Structures are given as structure tokens and as C-alpha cells.
PDB file of C-alpha atoms in Angstrom:
ATOM      1  CA  MET A   1     183.187 -22.738 -35.270  1.00 44.00           C
ATOM      2  CA  SER A   2     182.325 -20.363 -38.142  1.00 67.00           C
ATOM      3  CA  GLU A   3     181.171 -16.889 -37.195  1.00 84.00           C
ATOM      4  CA  ARG A   4     177.605 -15.963 -38.120  1.00 89.00           C
ATOM      5  CA  ILE A   5     177.136 -12.696 -39.992  1.00 94.00           C
ATOM      6  CA  LEU A   6     173.804 -10.970 -40.551  1.00 95.00           C
ATOM      7  CA  VAL A   7     173.534  -8.743 -43.628  1.00 96.00           C
ATOM      8  CA  ILE A   8     170.651  -6.228 -43.648  1.00 94.00           C
ATOM      9  CA  GLU A   9     170.587  -4.715 -47.144  1.00 94.00           C
ATOM     10  CA  ASP A  10     167.730  -3.929 -49.528  1.00 91.00           C
ATOM     11  CA  ASP A  11     169.727  -3.834 -52.790  1.00 92.00           C
ATOM     12  CA  PRO A  12     169.447  -7.371 -54.287  1.00 93.00           C
ATOM     13  CA  ALA A  13     172.724  -7.061 -56.225  1.00 93.00           C
ATOM     14  CA  ILE A  14     174.732  -5.964 -53.183  1.00 93.00           C
ATOM     15  CA  LEU A  15     173.014  -8.569 -51.024  1.00 92.00           C
ATOM     16  CA  LYS A  16     173.943 -11.321 -53.493  1.00 93.00           C
ATOM     17  CA  LEU A  17     177.555 -10.084 -53.652  1.00 93.00           C
ATOM     18  CA  LEU A  18     177.885 -10.046 -49.863  1.00 94.00           C
ATOM     19  CA  ARG A  19     176.204 -13.401 -49.374  1.00 92.00           C
ATOM     20  CA  ARG A  20     178.517 -15.102 -51.885  1.00 92.00           C
ATOM     21  CA  GLY A  21     181.660 -13.311 -50.746  1.00 92.00           C
ATOM     22  CA  LEU A  22     181.090 -13.986 -47.047  1.00 92.00           C
ATOM     23  CA  ALA A  23     180.078 -17.605 -47.613  1.00 90.00           C
ATOM     24  CA  TYR A  24     183.227 -18.137 -49.721  1.00 88.00           C
ATOM     25  CA  GLU A  25     185.290 -16.889 -46.746  1.00 88.00           C
ATOM     26  CA  GLY A  26     183.640 -19.531 -44.553  1.00 87.00           C
ATOM     27  CA  TYR A  27     181.148 -17.381 -42.659  1.00 88.00           C
ATOM     28  CA  LEU A  28     177.587 -18.455 -41.918  1.00 88.00           C
ATOM     29  CA  VAL A  29     175.387 -15.808 -43.553  1.00 92.00           C
ATOM     30  CA  ASP A  30     171.851 -14.657 -42.715  1.00 92.00           C
ATOM     31  CA  THR A  31     170.183 -11.943 -44.787  1.00 94.00           C
ATOM     32  CA  ALA A  32     167.272  -9.531 -44.450  1.00 93.00           C
ATOM     33  CA  MET A  33     166.037  -6.841 -46.839  1.00 93.00           C
ATOM     34  CA  ASP A  34     164.402  -4.468 -44.335  1.00 91.00           C
ATOM     35  CA  GLY A  35     165.101  -3.260 -40.815  1.00 89.00           C
ATOM     36  CA  ARG A  36     162.245  -4.988 -39.017  1.00 91.00           C
ATOM     37  CA  SER A  37     163.075  -8.399 -40.481  1.00 91.00           C
ATOM     38  CA  GLY A  38     166.724  -7.822 -39.655  1.00 91.00           C
ATOM     39  CA  LEU A  39     165.942  -7.086 -36.010  1.00 89.00           C
ATOM     40  CA  LEU A  40     163.902 -10.265 -35.696  1.00 87.00           C
ATOM     41  CA  MET A  41     166.674 -12.284 -37.332  1.00 88.00           C
ATOM     42  CA  ALA A  42     169.280 -10.765 -35.004  1.00 88.00           C
ATOM     43  CA  ARG A  43     167.148 -11.671 -31.997  1.00 83.00           C
ATOM     44  CA  ASP A  44     166.603 -15.256 -33.148  1.00 80.00           C
ATOM     45  CA  ASN A  45     170.041 -16.117 -34.591  1.00 81.00           C
ATOM     46  CA  HIS A  46     172.465 -14.133 -32.370  1.00 84.00           C
ATOM     47  CA  PRO A  47     174.949 -13.071 -35.088  1.00 89.00           C
ATOM     48  CA  ASP A  48     178.614 -12.433 -34.320  1.00 89.00           C
ATOM     49  CA  LEU A  49     178.567  -9.343 -36.564  1.00 93.00           C
ATOM     50  CA  VAL A  50     175.989  -7.279 -38.466  1.00 95.00           C
ATOM     51  CA  VAL A  51     176.562  -5.602 -41.845  1.00 95.00           C
ATOM     52  CA  LEU A  52     173.902  -2.897 -41.936  1.00 93.00           C
ATOM     53  CA  ASP A  53     172.768  -0.642 -44.789  1.00 91.00           C
ATOM     54  CA  TRP A  54     171.823   2.906 -43.767  1.00 87.00           C
ATOM     55  CA  MET A  55     169.005   3.468 -46.294  1.00 86.00           C
ATOM     56  CA  LEU A  56     166.420   0.747 -45.654  1.00 88.00           C
ATOM     57  CA  PRO A  57     162.675   0.714 -46.348  1.00 86.00           C
ATOM     58  CA  GLY A  58     160.447   1.395 -43.351  1.00 83.00           C
ATOM     59  CA  MET A  59     162.914   1.474 -40.466  1.00 86.00           C
ATOM     60  CA  ASP A  60     166.233   3.009 -41.514  1.00 86.00           C
ATOM     61  CA  GLY A  61     169.665   1.732 -40.573  1.00 84.00           C
ATOM     62  CA  LEU A  62     170.205   4.306 -37.820  1.00 85.00           C
ATOM     63  CA  GLU A  63     167.063   3.163 -36.002  1.00 87.00           C
ATOM     64  CA  VAL A  64     168.019  -0.486 -36.496  1.00 88.00           C
ATOM     65  CA  CYS A  65     171.466   0.307 -35.096  1.00 88.00           C
ATOM     66  CA  HIS A  66     169.958   1.998 -32.019  1.00 85.00           C
ATOM     67  CA  ARG A  67     167.701  -0.998 -31.381  1.00 87.00           C
ATOM     68  CA  LEU A  68     170.485  -3.540 -31.878  1.00 87.00           C
ATOM     69  CA  ARG A  69     172.580  -1.605 -29.386  1.00 83.00           C
ATOM     70  CA  THR A  70     169.846  -1.956 -26.733  1.00 79.00           C
ATOM     71  CA  GLY A  71     171.227  -4.777 -24.645  1.00 67.00           C
ATOM     72  CA  SER A  72     173.701  -6.045 -27.261  1.00 77.00           C
ATOM     73  CA  GLU A  73     177.364  -5.477 -28.036  1.00 81.00           C
ATOM     74  CA  VAL A  74     177.311  -7.186 -31.449  1.00 88.00           C
ATOM     75  CA  PRO A  75     179.770  -5.401 -33.764  1.00 91.00           C
ATOM     76  CA  ILE A  76     178.014  -3.395 -36.484  1.00 92.00           C
ATOM     77  CA  LEU A  77     179.566  -2.403 -39.817  1.00 93.00           C
ATOM     78  CA  MET A  78     177.402   0.233 -41.495  1.00 89.00           C
ATOM     79  CA  LEU A  79     177.217   0.577 -45.282  1.00 89.00           C
ATOM     80  CA  THR A  80     176.042   3.822 -46.833  1.00 84.00           C
ATOM     81  CA  ALA A  81     176.255   6.151 -49.794  1.00 79.00           C
ATOM     82  CA  LYS A  82     176.417   9.055 -47.311  1.00 71.00           C
ATOM     83  CA  ASP A  83     180.023  10.188 -47.056  1.00 67.00           C
ATOM     84  CA  THR A  84     180.174  13.539 -45.266  1.00 66.00           C
ATOM     85  CA  VAL A  85     181.937  13.842 -41.917  1.00 67.00           C
ATOM     86  CA  GLN A  86     178.590  14.592 -40.234  1.00 71.00           C
ATOM     87  CA  ASP A  87     177.091  11.419 -41.720  1.00 67.00           C
ATOM     88  CA  ARG A  88     179.987   9.377 -40.366  1.00 68.00           C
ATOM     89  CA  VAL A  89     179.621  10.950 -36.929  1.00 71.00           C
ATOM     90  CA  GLU A  90     175.875  10.265 -36.942  1.00 72.00           C
ATOM     91  CA  GLY A  91     176.396   6.613 -37.877  1.00 65.00           C
ATOM     92  CA  LEU A  92     179.063   6.047 -35.249  1.00 72.00           C
ATOM     93  CA  ASP A  93     177.033   7.865 -32.591  1.00 71.00           C
ATOM     94  CA  ALA A  94     174.116   5.544 -33.351  1.00 73.00           C
ATOM     95  CA  GLY A  95     176.313   2.654 -32.229  1.00 77.00           C
ATOM     96  CA  ALA A  96     178.071   1.484 -35.387  1.00 83.00           C
ATOM     97  CA  ASP A  97     181.614   0.152 -34.858  1.00 86.00           C
ATOM     98  CA  ASP A  98     182.804   0.872 -38.388  1.00 87.00           C
ATOM     99  CA  TYR A  99     181.593   2.656 -41.502  1.00 85.00           C
ATOM    100  CA  LEU A 100     182.118   1.860 -45.190  1.00 88.00           C
ATOM    101  CA  VAL A 101     180.967   4.110 -48.035  1.00 86.00           C
ATOM    102  CA  LYS A 102     179.355   2.665 -51.172  1.00 86.00           C
ATOM    103  CA  PRO A 103     180.571   1.682 -53.682  1.00 87.00           C
ATOM    104  CA  PHE A 104     183.005  -0.421 -51.675  1.00 87.00           C
ATOM    105  CA  ASN A 105     185.704  -2.953 -52.416  1.00 90.00           C
ATOM    106  CA  LEU A 106     184.779  -6.451 -51.211  1.00 91.00           C
ATOM    107  CA  ASP A 107     188.332  -7.189 -50.038  1.00 91.00           C
ATOM    108  CA  GLU A 108     188.304  -4.045 -47.879  1.00 92.00           C
ATOM    109  CA  LEU A 109     184.941  -4.998 -46.412  1.00 92.00           C
ATOM    110  CA  LEU A 110     186.221  -8.491 -45.571  1.00 92.00           C
ATOM    111  CA  ALA A 111     189.325  -7.004 -43.941  1.00 91.00           C
ATOM    112  CA  ARG A 112     187.190  -4.695 -41.809  1.00 90.00           C
ATOM    113  CA  ILE A 113     184.981  -7.619 -40.776  1.00 92.00           C
ATOM    114  CA  ARG A 114     188.037  -9.649 -39.742  1.00 90.00           C
ATOM    115  CA  ALA A 115     189.336  -6.681 -37.716  1.00 87.00           C
ATOM    116  CA  LEU A 116     185.996  -6.206 -35.939  1.00 88.00           C
ATOM    117  CA  LEU A 117     185.726  -9.904 -35.135  1.00 86.00           C
ATOM    118  CA  ARG A 118     189.295  -9.954 -33.762  1.00 81.00           C
ATOM    119  CA  ARG A 119     188.540  -6.920 -31.644  1.00 78.00           C
ATOM    120  CA  THR A 120     185.463  -8.526 -30.098  1.00 73.00           C
ATOM    121  CA  GLN A 121     186.905 -12.033 -29.749  1.00 66.00           C
ATOM    122  CA  VAL A 122     188.160 -11.305 -26.240  1.00 51.00           C
ATOM    123  CA  LYS A 123     184.715 -10.063 -25.215  1.00 56.00           C
ATOM    124  CA  ARG A 124     183.045 -13.383 -25.935  1.00 61.00           C
ATOM    125  CA  ILE A 125     182.474 -15.054 -22.609  1.00 60.00           C
ATOM    126  CA  PRO A 126     181.304 -18.684 -22.901  1.00 77.00           C
ATOM    127  CA  ILE A 127     180.277 -18.885 -19.239  1.00 84.00           C
ATOM    128  CA  LEU A 128     178.505 -15.973 -17.546  1.00 88.00           C
ATOM    129  CA  GLU A 129     178.608 -15.757 -13.743  1.00 90.00           C
ATOM    130  CA  PHE A 130     176.782 -13.755 -11.102  1.00 92.00           C
ATOM    131  CA  LEU A 131     177.351 -14.719  -7.466  1.00 91.00           C
ATOM    132  CA  ASP A 132     176.610 -18.490  -7.293  1.00 92.00           C
ATOM    133  CA  LEU A 133     174.722 -18.531 -10.618  1.00 94.00           C
ATOM    134  CA  LYS A 134     176.450 -19.677 -13.809  1.00 93.00           C
ATOM    135  CA  LEU A 135     175.114 -19.730 -17.358  1.00 92.00           C
ATOM    136  CA  ASP A 136     176.905 -21.826 -19.984  1.00 88.00           C
ATOM    137  CA  THR A 137     176.157 -20.102 -23.293  1.00 82.00           C
ATOM    138  CA  GLY A 138     177.371 -23.139 -25.209  1.00 75.00           C
ATOM    139  CA  SER A 139     175.061 -25.716 -23.639  1.00 78.00           C
ATOM    140  CA  ARG A 140     172.461 -23.036 -22.715  1.00 81.00           C
ATOM    141  CA  GLN A 141     172.312 -24.551 -19.245  1.00 86.00           C
ATOM    142  CA  ALA A 142     172.358 -22.767 -15.905  1.00 93.00           C
ATOM    143  CA  SER A 143     173.546 -23.906 -12.481  1.00 94.00           C
ATOM    144  CA  ARG A 144     173.592 -22.682  -8.898  1.00 93.00           C
ATOM    145  CA  GLY A 145     176.351 -24.401  -6.999  1.00 87.00           C
ATOM    146  CA  GLU A 146     176.104 -28.087  -7.952  1.00 88.00           C
ATOM    147  CA  ARG A 147     172.436 -27.851  -8.952  1.00 92.00           C
ATOM    148  CA  ILE A 148     171.818 -27.961 -12.717  1.00 93.00           C
ATOM    149  CA  ILE A 149     168.939 -25.848 -14.047  1.00 92.00           C
ATOM    150  CA  SER A 150     167.346 -26.708 -17.388  1.00 89.00           C
ATOM    151  CA  LEU A 151     165.866 -23.768 -19.275  1.00 89.00           C
ATOM    152  CA  THR A 152     163.397 -23.344 -22.122  1.00 88.00           C
ATOM    153  CA  ALA A 153     164.534 -21.217 -25.084  1.00 83.00           C
ATOM    154  CA  LYS A 154     162.808 -18.058 -23.835  1.00 86.00           C
ATOM    155  CA  GLU A 155     163.928 -18.598 -20.234  1.00 91.00           C
ATOM    156  CA  TYR A 156     167.500 -18.877 -21.490  1.00 90.00           C
ATOM    157  CA  GLU A 157     167.247 -15.678 -23.551  1.00 87.00           C
ATOM    158  CA  LEU A 158     165.782 -13.828 -20.583  1.00 91.00           C
ATOM    159  CA  LEU A 159     168.451 -15.051 -18.170  1.00 94.00           C
ATOM    160  CA  ASP A 160     171.216 -14.379 -20.703  1.00 90.00           C
ATOM    161  CA  LEU A 161     170.039 -10.771 -20.981  1.00 89.00           C
ATOM    162  CA  PHE A 162     170.038 -10.277 -17.207  1.00 92.00           C
ATOM    163  CA  MET A 163     173.458 -11.891 -16.756  1.00 90.00           C
ATOM    164  CA  ARG A 164     175.053  -9.743 -19.439  1.00 85.00           C
ATOM    165  CA  HIS A 165     173.775  -6.636 -17.635  1.00 88.00           C
ATOM    166  CA  PRO A 166     174.159  -7.350 -13.901  1.00 90.00           C
ATOM    167  CA  ARG A 167     172.910  -4.676 -11.474  1.00 91.00           C
ATOM    168  CA  GLN A 168     171.505  -2.723 -14.431  1.00 89.00           C
ATOM    169  CA  VAL A 169     167.775  -1.994 -14.332  1.00 90.00           C
ATOM    170  CA  LEU A 170     166.183  -3.253 -17.556  1.00 89.00           C
ATOM    171  CA  THR A 171     162.872  -1.683 -18.470  1.00 87.00           C
ATOM    172  CA  ARG A 172     159.950  -3.767 -19.694  1.00 86.00           C
ATOM    173  CA  GLU A 173     160.399  -2.163 -23.122  1.00 82.00           C
ATOM    174  CA  VAL A 174     164.070  -3.158 -23.344  1.00 82.00           C
ATOM    175  CA  ILE A 175     163.342  -6.730 -22.261  1.00 85.00           C
ATOM    176  CA  PHE A 176     160.481  -7.100 -24.738  1.00 81.00           C
ATOM    177  CA  ASP A 177     162.663  -5.635 -27.490  1.00 74.00           C
ATOM    178  CA  ARG A 178     165.585  -8.009 -26.852  1.00 76.00           C
ATOM    179  CA  VAL A 179     163.709 -11.227 -26.008  1.00 79.00           C
ATOM    180  CA  TRP A 180     160.371 -11.076 -27.814  1.00 73.00           C
ATOM    181  CA  GLY A 181     160.865  -8.470 -30.515  1.00 64.00           C
ATOM    182  CA  TYR A 182     160.423  -4.751 -30.909  1.00 53.00           C
ATOM    183  CA  ASP A 183     156.624  -4.745 -31.393  1.00 52.00           C
ATOM    184  CA  PHE A 184     155.535  -7.354 -28.841  1.00 52.00           C
ATOM    185  CA  GLY A 185     155.060  -5.348 -25.622  1.00 50.00           C
ATOM    186  CA  GLY A 186     151.790  -3.592 -24.929  1.00 53.00           C
ATOM    187  CA  GLN A 187     149.682  -4.788 -22.021  1.00 55.00           C
ATOM    188  CA  SER A 188     150.709  -8.442 -22.238  1.00 67.00           C
ATOM    189  CA  ASN A 189     151.639 -10.155 -18.970  1.00 81.00           C
ATOM    190  CA  VAL A 190     153.908 -12.668 -20.704  1.00 83.00           C
ATOM    191  CA  LEU A 191     156.993 -11.029 -19.164  1.00 87.00           C
ATOM    192  CA  GLU A 192     155.643 -11.421 -15.625  1.00 90.00           C
ATOM    193  CA  VAL A 193     154.818 -15.056 -16.370  1.00 90.00           C
ATOM    194  CA  TYR A 194     158.348 -15.830 -17.585  1.00 91.00           C
ATOM    195  CA  ILE A 195     159.949 -13.941 -14.716  1.00 94.00           C
ATOM    196  CA  ARG A 196     157.922 -16.135 -12.356  1.00 93.00           C
ATOM    197  CA  TYR A 197     158.987 -19.318 -14.206  1.00 93.00           C
ATOM    198  CA  LEU A 198     162.631 -18.234 -14.123  1.00 94.00           C
ATOM    199  CA  ARG A 199     162.558 -17.312 -10.448  1.00 94.00           C
ATOM    200  CA  GLN A 200     160.996 -20.678  -9.564  1.00 94.00           C
ATOM    201  CA  LYS A 201     163.805 -22.523 -11.339  1.00 94.00           C
ATOM    202  CA  LEU A 202     166.581 -20.337  -9.934  1.00 94.00           C
ATOM    203  CA  GLU A 203     165.247 -20.563  -6.372  1.00 92.00           C
ATOM    204  CA  ASP A 204     164.077 -24.175  -6.410  1.00 90.00           C
ATOM    205  CA  GLY A 205     166.886 -25.213  -4.051  1.00 87.00           C
ATOM    206  CA  GLY A 206     166.067 -22.516  -1.513  1.00 89.00           C
ATOM    207  CA  GLU A 207     168.599 -20.046  -2.930  1.00 91.00           C
ATOM    208  CA  VAL A 208     168.219 -16.289  -2.489  1.00 92.00           C
ATOM    209  CA  ARG A 209     166.393 -14.288  -5.139  1.00 93.00           C
ATOM    210  CA  LEU A 210     168.571 -12.669  -7.799  1.00 93.00           C
ATOM    211  CA  ILE A 211     165.987 -11.189 -10.192  1.00 94.00           C
ATOM    212  CA  GLN A 212     164.464  -8.219  -8.397  1.00 94.00           C
ATOM    213  CA  THR A 213     161.386  -6.209  -9.381  1.00 93.00           C
ATOM    214  CA  VAL A 214     161.774  -2.448  -9.823  1.00 92.00           C
ATOM    215  CA  ARG A 215     158.176  -1.324  -9.500  1.00 91.00           C
ATOM    216  CA  GLY A 216     156.840   0.725 -12.382  1.00 88.00           C
ATOM    217  CA  VAL A 217     160.071   0.257 -14.373  1.00 90.00           C
ATOM    218  CA  GLY A 218     161.165  -3.340 -14.935  1.00 91.00           C
ATOM    219  CA  TYR A 219     163.617  -5.814 -13.428  1.00 94.00           C
ATOM    220  CA  VAL A 220     167.244  -6.051 -12.363  1.00 94.00           C
ATOM    221  CA  MET A 221     169.653  -8.861 -11.490  1.00 94.00           C
ATOM    222  CA  ARG A 222     171.315  -7.947  -8.201  1.00 92.00           C
ATOM    223  CA  GLU A 223     171.882  -9.129  -4.662  1.00 88.00           C
ATOM    224  CA  THR A 224     168.825  -9.317  -2.406  1.00 79.00           C
ATOM    225  CA  PRO A 225     168.612  -5.980  -0.525  1.00 69.00           C
TER     226      PRO A 225
END
């Protein structure tokens, strides 16, 4: 299966070069020209790697990098005209896995992408497990023991997030950011509604509760106290 790469870059010429070069190498390519659109595309399409420009309109690449890193380990290759040591440190501290200064050589960029994808290949887990709960990320289907659990798209995304961060308290803000988008939160009770739906499906066979409420903070997947 071809890896999916998201390119977030506001320079049309560079964007065209990357889209053609990556597609020629056999990658599936998604593109966005600003940070907010890129975040939404990352949430919806689950890329295997992100090529991210530092200087973007509105939300800059560092902020995008921080937000992508919230609940995600997707490899990030940052592109920038900034080339001081401090700039490199700042980009890497924001969560970037690699750093390439403009103007860049396309062959070098492709080599760095291949290296990042090789490095993360072992981290890709097709089936997530927590106690008796399994989530097949290929079929997007869950099970507890022999009982199969069908999930809607949002229920799957929510469960996937919990299972990739077991025993880690996830705030409402983090969950909204990763499942519904960075600007969705507010006073909406949609999260509580989906937590209730998910719990009903996971506990329909009389199983113990795995998604626990942390009052005033958010939720966590852990053993029942």
C-alpha cells in the first residue's frame, strides 16, 4: 500500500514541485496551503508523513507542528528558509523529526522522506490492544473477546485516540483537537454524547468499563478502579 504524504506549503511553485515529485515516486499526496487547512486534512486523511513549511499564513509551521504532535506520532519534515542553529533547535523542539533548508534538492528531500518512513515503519501497529479490547486499524472494527463491535467513523477515531494513549488522561481540548478539529470545542456536549455511545457499545456484553471520566479534566482509558 502506498504511503500517504501531506504537504503543507503556501508557495505554489514549491507545492507543484513536491506534488509531482512525490506522486512520481508512488506516494499518495494531499496538499494544503495554510496551517488550518493542513490540520483539518491531517485529521481527516491520517497521513503517514507530513512535509511542513515553517512560514505559513495565519498559523505558522511551528504552531501546526505543536498541534500535530498532540496525540500523534506522524513523522514531520519541516521546510524553511531559516538556517541558524537556533532555528533548527526551535523546529526540532516543536516536534519536527527532520529539517531541510530552502532551497533544497528534491532527491535529498525524497531520501529524507524514505529514511523517516523506514524509521517509523516498526511503530505502525495494525491491531491495537488494551486488556480484552482490540481495535483493527485496517478494518476499523473493534472486538472484546469474541464479540465484534461495529463503529461509526467518529466512534472509531475516538477509540483509536484512547487506545494509542492508554492510561494517559486526555483533556477535552486534546480530544476535540484530534477528533473534531482545533476550533470545535467550546461548550458543546458532543464529546459527552460520543463517549456515551462508545461506552454503550464497548460494554454491551456486560464487560467492565474502560473509558473513565476524570472530572473537570477529560477522559482516560484504564482499568476500572
